[in-house]
Coordinates of C-alpha atoms in Angstrom, one line a residue:
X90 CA 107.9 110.7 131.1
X91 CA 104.5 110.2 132.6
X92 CA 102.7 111.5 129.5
X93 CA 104.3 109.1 127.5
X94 CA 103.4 106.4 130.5
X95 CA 100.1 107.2 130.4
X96 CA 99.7 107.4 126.3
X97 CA 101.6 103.6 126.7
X98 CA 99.1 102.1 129.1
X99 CA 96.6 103.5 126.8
X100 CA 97.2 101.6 123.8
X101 CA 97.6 98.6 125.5
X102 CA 94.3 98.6 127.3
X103 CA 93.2 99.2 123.3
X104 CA 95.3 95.6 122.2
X105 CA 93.9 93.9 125.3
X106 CA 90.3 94.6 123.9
X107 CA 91.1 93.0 120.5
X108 CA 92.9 90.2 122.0
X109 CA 90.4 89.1 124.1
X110 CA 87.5 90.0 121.5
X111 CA 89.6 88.1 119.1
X112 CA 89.8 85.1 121.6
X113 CA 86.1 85.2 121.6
X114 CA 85.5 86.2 117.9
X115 CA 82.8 88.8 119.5
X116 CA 84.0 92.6 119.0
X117 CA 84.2 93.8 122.9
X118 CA 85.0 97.5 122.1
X119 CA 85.4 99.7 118.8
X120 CA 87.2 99.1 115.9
X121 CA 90.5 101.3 115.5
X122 CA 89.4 102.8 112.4
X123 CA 87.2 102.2 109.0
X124 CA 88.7 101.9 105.4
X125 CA 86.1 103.8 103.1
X126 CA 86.8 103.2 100.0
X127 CA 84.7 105.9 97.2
X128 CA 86.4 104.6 94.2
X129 CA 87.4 102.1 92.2
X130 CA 88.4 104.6 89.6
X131 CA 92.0 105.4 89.2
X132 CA 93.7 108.0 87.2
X133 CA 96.7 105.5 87.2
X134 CA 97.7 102.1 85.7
X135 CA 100.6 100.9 88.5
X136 CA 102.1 97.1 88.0
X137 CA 101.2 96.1 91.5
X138 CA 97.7 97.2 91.6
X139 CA 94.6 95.2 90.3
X140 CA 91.9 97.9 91.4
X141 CA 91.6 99.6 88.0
X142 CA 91.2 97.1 86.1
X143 CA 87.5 96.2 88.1
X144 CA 86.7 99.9 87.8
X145 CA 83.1 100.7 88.9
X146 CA 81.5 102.9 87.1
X147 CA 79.9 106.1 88.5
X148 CA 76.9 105.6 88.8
X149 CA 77.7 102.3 90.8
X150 CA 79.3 104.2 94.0
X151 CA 77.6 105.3 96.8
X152 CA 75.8 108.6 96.5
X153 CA 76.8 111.7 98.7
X154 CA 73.6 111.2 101.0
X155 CA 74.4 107.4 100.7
X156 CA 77.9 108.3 102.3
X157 CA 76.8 110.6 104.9
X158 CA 73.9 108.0 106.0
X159 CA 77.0 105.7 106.4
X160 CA 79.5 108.2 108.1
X161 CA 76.3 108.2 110.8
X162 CA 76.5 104.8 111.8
X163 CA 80.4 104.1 112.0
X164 CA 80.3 107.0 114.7
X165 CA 77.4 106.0 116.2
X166 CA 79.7 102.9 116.9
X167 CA 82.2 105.0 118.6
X168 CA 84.5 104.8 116.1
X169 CA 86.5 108.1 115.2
X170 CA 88.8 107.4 112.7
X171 CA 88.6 107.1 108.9
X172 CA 90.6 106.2 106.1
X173 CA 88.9 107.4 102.6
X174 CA 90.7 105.3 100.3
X175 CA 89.9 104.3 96.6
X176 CA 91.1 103.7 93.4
X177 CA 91.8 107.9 93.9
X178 CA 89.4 109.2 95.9
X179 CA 90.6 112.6 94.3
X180 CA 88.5 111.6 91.1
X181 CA 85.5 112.0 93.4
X182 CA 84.0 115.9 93.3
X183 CA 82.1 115.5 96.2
X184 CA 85.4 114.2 98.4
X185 CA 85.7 117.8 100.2
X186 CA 82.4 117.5 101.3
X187 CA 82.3 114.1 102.3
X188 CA 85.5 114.9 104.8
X189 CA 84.1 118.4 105.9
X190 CA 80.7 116.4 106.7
X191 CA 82.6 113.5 108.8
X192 CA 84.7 115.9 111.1
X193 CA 81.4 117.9 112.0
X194 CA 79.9 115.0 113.3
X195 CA 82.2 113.9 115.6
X196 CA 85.0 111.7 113.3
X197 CA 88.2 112.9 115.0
X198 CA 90.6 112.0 112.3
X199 CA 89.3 111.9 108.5
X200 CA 92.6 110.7 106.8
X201 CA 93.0 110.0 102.5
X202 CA 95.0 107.6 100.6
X203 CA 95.7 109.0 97.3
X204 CA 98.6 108.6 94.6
X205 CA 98.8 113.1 95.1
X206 CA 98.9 113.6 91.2
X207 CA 95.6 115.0 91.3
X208 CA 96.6 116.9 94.5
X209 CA 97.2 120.8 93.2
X210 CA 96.8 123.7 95.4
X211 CA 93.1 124.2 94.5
X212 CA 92.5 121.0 96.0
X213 CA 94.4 121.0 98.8
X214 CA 93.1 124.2 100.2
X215 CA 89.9 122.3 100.0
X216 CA 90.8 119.5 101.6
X217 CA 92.3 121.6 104.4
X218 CA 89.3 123.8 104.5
X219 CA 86.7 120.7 104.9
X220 CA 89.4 119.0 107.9
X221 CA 91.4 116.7 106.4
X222 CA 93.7 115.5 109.1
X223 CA 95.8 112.9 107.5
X224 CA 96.7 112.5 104.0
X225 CA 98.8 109.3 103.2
X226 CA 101.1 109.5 99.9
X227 CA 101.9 106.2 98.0
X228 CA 105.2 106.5 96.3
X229 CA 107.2 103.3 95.8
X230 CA 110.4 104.4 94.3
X231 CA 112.6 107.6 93.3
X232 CA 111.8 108.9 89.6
X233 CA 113.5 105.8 87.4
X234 CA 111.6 103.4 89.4
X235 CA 108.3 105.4 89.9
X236 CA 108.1 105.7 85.9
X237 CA 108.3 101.8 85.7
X238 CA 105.6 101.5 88.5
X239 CA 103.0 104.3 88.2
X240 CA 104.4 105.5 84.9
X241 CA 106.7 108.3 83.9
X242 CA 106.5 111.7 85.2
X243 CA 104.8 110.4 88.7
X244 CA 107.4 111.0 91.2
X245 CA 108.2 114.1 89.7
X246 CA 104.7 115.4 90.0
X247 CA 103.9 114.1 93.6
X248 CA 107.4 115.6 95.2
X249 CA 105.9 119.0 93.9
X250 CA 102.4 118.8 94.9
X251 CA 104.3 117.6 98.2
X252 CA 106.0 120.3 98.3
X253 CA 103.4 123.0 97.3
X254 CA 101.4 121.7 100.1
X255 CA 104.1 122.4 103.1
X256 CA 103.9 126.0 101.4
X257 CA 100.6 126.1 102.1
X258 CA 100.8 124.6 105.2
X259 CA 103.3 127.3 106.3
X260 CA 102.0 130.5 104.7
X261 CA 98.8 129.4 106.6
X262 CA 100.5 128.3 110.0
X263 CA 98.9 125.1 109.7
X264 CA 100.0 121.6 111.0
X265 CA 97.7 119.9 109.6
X266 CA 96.9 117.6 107.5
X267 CA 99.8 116.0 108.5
X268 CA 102.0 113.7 105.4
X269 CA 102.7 110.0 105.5
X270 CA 104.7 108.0 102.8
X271 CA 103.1 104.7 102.1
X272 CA 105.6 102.6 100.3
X273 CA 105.1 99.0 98.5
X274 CA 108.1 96.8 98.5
X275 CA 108.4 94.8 95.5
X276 CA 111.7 93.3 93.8
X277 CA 112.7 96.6 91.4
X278 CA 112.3 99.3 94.3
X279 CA 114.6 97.7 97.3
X280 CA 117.1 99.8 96.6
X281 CA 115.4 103.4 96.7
X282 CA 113.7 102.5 100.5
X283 CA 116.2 104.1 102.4
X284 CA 116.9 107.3 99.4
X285 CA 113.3 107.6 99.9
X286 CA 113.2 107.2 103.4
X287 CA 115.7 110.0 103.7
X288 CA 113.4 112.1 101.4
X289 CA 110.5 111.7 103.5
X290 CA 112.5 113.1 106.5
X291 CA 113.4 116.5 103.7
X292 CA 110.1 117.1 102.8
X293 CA 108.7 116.8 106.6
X294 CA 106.7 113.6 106.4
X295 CA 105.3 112.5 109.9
X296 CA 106.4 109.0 108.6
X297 CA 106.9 106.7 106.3
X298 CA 105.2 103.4 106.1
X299 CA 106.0 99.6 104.5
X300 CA 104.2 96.9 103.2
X301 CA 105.0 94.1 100.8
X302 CA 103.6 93.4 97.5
X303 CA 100.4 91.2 97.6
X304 CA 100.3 88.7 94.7
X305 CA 96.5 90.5 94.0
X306 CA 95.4 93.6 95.7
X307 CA 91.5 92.8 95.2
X308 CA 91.6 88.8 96.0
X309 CA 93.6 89.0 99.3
X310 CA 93.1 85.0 99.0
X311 CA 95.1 84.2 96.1
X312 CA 98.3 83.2 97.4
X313 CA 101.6 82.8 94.9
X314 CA 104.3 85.1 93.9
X315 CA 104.6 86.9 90.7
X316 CA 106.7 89.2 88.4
X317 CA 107.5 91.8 91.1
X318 CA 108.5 89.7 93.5
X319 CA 112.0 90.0 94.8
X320 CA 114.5 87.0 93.8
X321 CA 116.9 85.3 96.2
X322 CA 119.5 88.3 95.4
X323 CA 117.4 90.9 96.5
X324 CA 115.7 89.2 99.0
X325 CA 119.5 89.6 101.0
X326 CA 119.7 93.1 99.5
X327 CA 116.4 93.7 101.5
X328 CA 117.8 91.8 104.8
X329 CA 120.4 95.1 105.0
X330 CA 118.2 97.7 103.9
X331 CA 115.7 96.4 106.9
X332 CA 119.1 96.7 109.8
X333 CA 119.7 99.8 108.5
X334 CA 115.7 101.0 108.8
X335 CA 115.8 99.3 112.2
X336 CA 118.9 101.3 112.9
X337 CA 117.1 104.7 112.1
X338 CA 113.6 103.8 113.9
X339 CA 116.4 103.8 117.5
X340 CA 117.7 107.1 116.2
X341 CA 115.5 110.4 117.3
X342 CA 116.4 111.8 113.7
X343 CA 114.8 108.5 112.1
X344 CA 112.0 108.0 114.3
X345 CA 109.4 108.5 111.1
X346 CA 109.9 104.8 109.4
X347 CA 106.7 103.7 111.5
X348 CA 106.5 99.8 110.6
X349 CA 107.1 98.1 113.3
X350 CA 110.3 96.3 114.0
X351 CA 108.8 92.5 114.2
X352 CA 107.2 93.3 111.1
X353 CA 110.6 95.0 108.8
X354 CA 112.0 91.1 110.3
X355 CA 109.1 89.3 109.1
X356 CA 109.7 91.1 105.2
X357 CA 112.2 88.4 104.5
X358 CA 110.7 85.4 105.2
X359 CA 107.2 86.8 103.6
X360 CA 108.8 86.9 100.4
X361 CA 110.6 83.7 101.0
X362 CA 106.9 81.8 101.2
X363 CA 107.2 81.4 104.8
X364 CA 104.6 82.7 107.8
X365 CA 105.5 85.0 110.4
X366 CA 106.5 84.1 113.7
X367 CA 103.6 82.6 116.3
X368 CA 103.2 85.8 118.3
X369 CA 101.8 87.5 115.2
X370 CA 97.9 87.3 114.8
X371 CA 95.9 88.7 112.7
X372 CA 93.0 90.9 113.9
X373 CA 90.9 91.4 110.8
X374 CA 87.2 92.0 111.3
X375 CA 88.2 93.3 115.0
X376 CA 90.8 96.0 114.5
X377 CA 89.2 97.3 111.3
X378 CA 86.2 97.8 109.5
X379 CA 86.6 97.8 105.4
X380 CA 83.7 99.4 103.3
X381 CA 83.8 99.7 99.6
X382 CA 82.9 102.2 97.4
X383 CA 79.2 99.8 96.5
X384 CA 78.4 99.7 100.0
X385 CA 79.5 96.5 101.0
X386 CA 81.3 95.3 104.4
X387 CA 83.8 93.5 103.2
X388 CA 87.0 91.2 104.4
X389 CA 89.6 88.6 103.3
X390 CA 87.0 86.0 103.8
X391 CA 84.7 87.7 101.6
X392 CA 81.4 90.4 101.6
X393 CA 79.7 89.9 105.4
X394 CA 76.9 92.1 104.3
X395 CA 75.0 95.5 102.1
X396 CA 74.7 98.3 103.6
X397 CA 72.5 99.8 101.6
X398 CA 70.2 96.9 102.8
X399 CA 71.1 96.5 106.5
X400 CA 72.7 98.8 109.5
X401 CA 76.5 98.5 110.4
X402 CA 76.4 97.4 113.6
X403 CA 73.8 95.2 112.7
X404 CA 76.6 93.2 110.4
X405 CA 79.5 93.7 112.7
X406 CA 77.7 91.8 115.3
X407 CA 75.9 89.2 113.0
X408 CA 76.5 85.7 112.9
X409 CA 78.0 85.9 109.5
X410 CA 80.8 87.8 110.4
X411 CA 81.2 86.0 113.7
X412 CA 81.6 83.0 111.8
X413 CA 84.3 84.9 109.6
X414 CA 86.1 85.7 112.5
X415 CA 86.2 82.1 113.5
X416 CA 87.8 81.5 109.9
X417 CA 90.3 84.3 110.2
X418 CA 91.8 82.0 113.5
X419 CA 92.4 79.4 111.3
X420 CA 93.1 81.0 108.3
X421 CA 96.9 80.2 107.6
X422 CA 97.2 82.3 104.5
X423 CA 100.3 84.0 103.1
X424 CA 99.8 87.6 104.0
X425 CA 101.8 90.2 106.5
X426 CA 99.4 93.7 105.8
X427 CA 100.5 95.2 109.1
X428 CA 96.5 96.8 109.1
X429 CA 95.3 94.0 111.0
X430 CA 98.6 91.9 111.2
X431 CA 100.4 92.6 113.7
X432 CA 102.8 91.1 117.1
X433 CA 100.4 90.2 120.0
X434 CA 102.1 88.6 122.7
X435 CA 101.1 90.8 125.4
X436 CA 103.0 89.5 128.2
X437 CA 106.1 90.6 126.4
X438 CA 104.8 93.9 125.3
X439 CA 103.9 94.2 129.1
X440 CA 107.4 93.7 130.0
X441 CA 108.2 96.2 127.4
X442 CA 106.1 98.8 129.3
X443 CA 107.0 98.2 132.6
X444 CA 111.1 97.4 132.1
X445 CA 111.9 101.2 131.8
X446 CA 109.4 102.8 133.6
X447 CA 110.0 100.5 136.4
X448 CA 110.4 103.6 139.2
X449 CA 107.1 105.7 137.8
X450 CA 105.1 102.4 137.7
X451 CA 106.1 101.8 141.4
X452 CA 105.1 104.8 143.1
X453 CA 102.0 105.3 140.7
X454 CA 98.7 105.6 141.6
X455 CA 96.9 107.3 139.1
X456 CA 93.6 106.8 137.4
X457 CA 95.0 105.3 134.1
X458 CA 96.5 102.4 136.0
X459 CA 93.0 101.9 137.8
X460 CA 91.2 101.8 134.6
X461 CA 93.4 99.7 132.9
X462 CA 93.6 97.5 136.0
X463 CA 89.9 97.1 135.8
X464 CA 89.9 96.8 132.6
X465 CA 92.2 93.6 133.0
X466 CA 89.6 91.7 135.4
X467 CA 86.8 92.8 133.1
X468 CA 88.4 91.0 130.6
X469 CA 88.9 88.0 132.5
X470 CA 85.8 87.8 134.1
X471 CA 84.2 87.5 130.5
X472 CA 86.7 85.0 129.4
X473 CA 85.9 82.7 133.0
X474 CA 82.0 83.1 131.2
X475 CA 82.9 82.1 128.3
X476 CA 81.5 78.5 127.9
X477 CA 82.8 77.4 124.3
X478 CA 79.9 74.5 124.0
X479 CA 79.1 74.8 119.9
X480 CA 81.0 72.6 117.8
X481 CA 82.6 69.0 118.2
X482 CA 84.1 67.5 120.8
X483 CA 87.6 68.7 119.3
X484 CA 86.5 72.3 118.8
X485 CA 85.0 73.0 122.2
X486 CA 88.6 71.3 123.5
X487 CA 90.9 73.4 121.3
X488 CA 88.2 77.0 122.1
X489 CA 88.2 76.2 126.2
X490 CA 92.4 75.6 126.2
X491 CA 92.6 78.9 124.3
X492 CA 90.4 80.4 127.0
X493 CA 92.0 79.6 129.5
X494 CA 95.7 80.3 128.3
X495 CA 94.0 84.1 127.4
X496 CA 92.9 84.0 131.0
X497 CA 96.2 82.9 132.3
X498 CA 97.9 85.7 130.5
X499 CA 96.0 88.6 131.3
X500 CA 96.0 87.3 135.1
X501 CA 99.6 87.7 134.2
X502 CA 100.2 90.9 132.9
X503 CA 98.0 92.3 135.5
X504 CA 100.8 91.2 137.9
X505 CA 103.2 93.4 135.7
X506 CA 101.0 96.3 136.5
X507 CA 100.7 96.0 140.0
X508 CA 104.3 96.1 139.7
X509 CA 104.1 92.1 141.6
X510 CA 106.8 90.5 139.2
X511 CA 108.8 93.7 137.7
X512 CA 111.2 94.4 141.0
X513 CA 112.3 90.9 141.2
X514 CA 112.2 90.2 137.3
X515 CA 114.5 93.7 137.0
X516 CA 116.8 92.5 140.2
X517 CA 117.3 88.9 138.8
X518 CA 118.2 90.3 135.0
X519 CA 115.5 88.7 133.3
X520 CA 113.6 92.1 132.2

């Protein structure tokens, strides 16, 4: 119980650093992880995806050394986590080396993205052997709707490369990589989310993840719907499909559909043209880094610099992509990409903490409460700095009253974990 306590109070001293840094549009710790992308090159042609058809060639990707050089500086940053994405990074020869080279200098979890076509035994023992940690499946539908999507023959081909590698996996004694199942909701697949769900529980996936079809994949800008969006019909269909989901993530047998729950609610609405709910906010260019396959930083609000011309942390911290994170506040865009997109009222996830572990948090003492505890008062201390004197008369107004109610809030959930409100809120009912 404790363990789990302790692994709670950590991730929330992680949100309270991107909610106060996104507050202040100034990154005050690390970002959770990097998207590499080493490819636009894709060995597929899916309906939803835009990718291919802006295919770099390959001379135009980074080089190996380019990569490494690159791999340096996001863990000079303190970041160790990274996502090697594409296109299909399988098409890459040198992708075995690239992972092998990240985990030996320090990048605790390498994780790929692939469509597993390309993913035969040869390669996965590679993969294995070099440290993969992670590898992340897309699959969007059981055979009759995978041939529409990806083309026919797809499913067929990733269930046995699945498959193949938990026989390796076992013959080996090996846990990792572990599998995930990344899953795009669009209007002709709503019906195979729970089949496939149920699948990724048979063929031992760690989980199972869902996102909604973007209207384009490369211009996250472009707002609109399209021909794979869901009409009025299957927009209720979904409504079910998400209680049962929400069912299974309360069940210990289900517990792999790793969405979370504000976020299956908000899939409705999303297609519907409507915006989430306030609490959500999105955290891009604080929670994440995105890097493409040419080198540059890029983000929603467009390239914030070359990296083949400047240093990383140089352009995280610049005034550019300040000024992009200024943007992101206002940006009021159609989009629900869990990635940086997620719930962030933290006095109700505080409740959430402290509500059932009400009698460990009471007699408590340890140094993970101290730290997060001082962690709290750091945070608030910079926001009571923060002087919010650029702009108009308006701007500095509407930037000092979000200060102050970030302030307020973290002076309140501090009181949650000095257990000052949770006795009376649990004796009156209202926790």
């Amino acid at each position: 119980m404790q363990d789990t306590f302790v692994k709670k109070m950590a991730d929330f001293e992680t949100l309270l650093g991107y909610y106060t840094s996104r507050v202040i549009c100034r990154p005050l710790i690390p970002p959770e992880h990097v998207y590499f992308s080493l490819t636009n090159r894709c060995n597929l042609r899916c309906r939803m995806c835009e990718i291919a058809k802006d295919a770099t060639s390959e001379e135009a990707e980074l080089s190996t050394e380019e990569i490494k050089r690159i791999i340096l500086q996001i863990r000079d940053m303190g970041i160790r986590h990274i996502i090697f994405s594409g296109g299909e990074p399988l098409l890459r020869k040198d992708l075995a080396e690239i992972i092998k080279f990240a985990r030996q200098e320090g990048i605790e979890m390498a994780d790929l993205i692939t469509n597993a076509t390309l993913l035969d035994e040869g390669m996965a023992e590679k993969l294995i052997g070099a440290g993969l940690t992670h590898i992340g499946i897309s699959i969007d539908g059981l055979s009759p709707t995978s041939s529409r999507i990806r083309g026919p023959g797809v499913f067929e081909k990733v269930v046995e490369n699945i498959n193949s590698l938990n026989q390796y996996k076992n013959s080996h004694g090996l846990n990792a990589p572990s599998i995930g199942i990344n899953f795009t909701i669009m209007g002709d697949n709503i019906g195979d989310i729970l089949p496939l769900a149920g699948l990724a529980r048979k063929m031992r996936c760690l989980f199972i993840s869902f996102q909604p079809v973007l209207f384009n994949n490369t211009k996250m800008y472009m707002n609109g719907k399209n021909a794979l969006w869901p009409d009025s019909r299957k927009i209720r269909q979904l409504k079910k499909v998400i209680g049962e989901l929400l069912k299974s993530k309360k069940d210990p047998g289900g517990d792999n559909v790793f969405t979370d729950a504000d976020v299956l609610n908000s899939l409705p609405d999303y297609f519907l043209g409507k915006r989430p709910a306030a609490d959500f906010k999105c955290y891009e260019a604080i929670k994440r880094i995105v890097i493409t396959c040419e080198g540059k930083l890029w983000s929603c609000q467009g390239i914030l610099g070359d990296l083949k011309k400047d240093t990383l942390s140089r352009i995280w911290n610049s005034e550019r992509t300040k000024k992009a994170r200024q943007d992101i506040k206002k940006c009021k865009r159609h989009c629900l990409q869990d990635c940086v997109y997620f719930p962030s009222d933290i006095t109700r996830i505080a409740r959430q903490i402290t509500r059932p572990n009400f009698l460990t948090l009471s007699t408590w003492k340890d140094e993970p409460r101290k730290k997060l505890i001082g962690r709290i008062d750091a945070y608030i201390k910079i926001l009571s700095e923060d002087r919010g004197d650029r702009g108009d008369f308006l701007s500095r107004f509407s930037r000092r009253r979000a200060v102050k109610n970030a302030r307020d809030k973290l002076a309140g959930v501090k009181g949650y974990f000095l257990n000052r409100y949770t006795p009376l809120c649990r004796l009156s009912g209202r926790l």
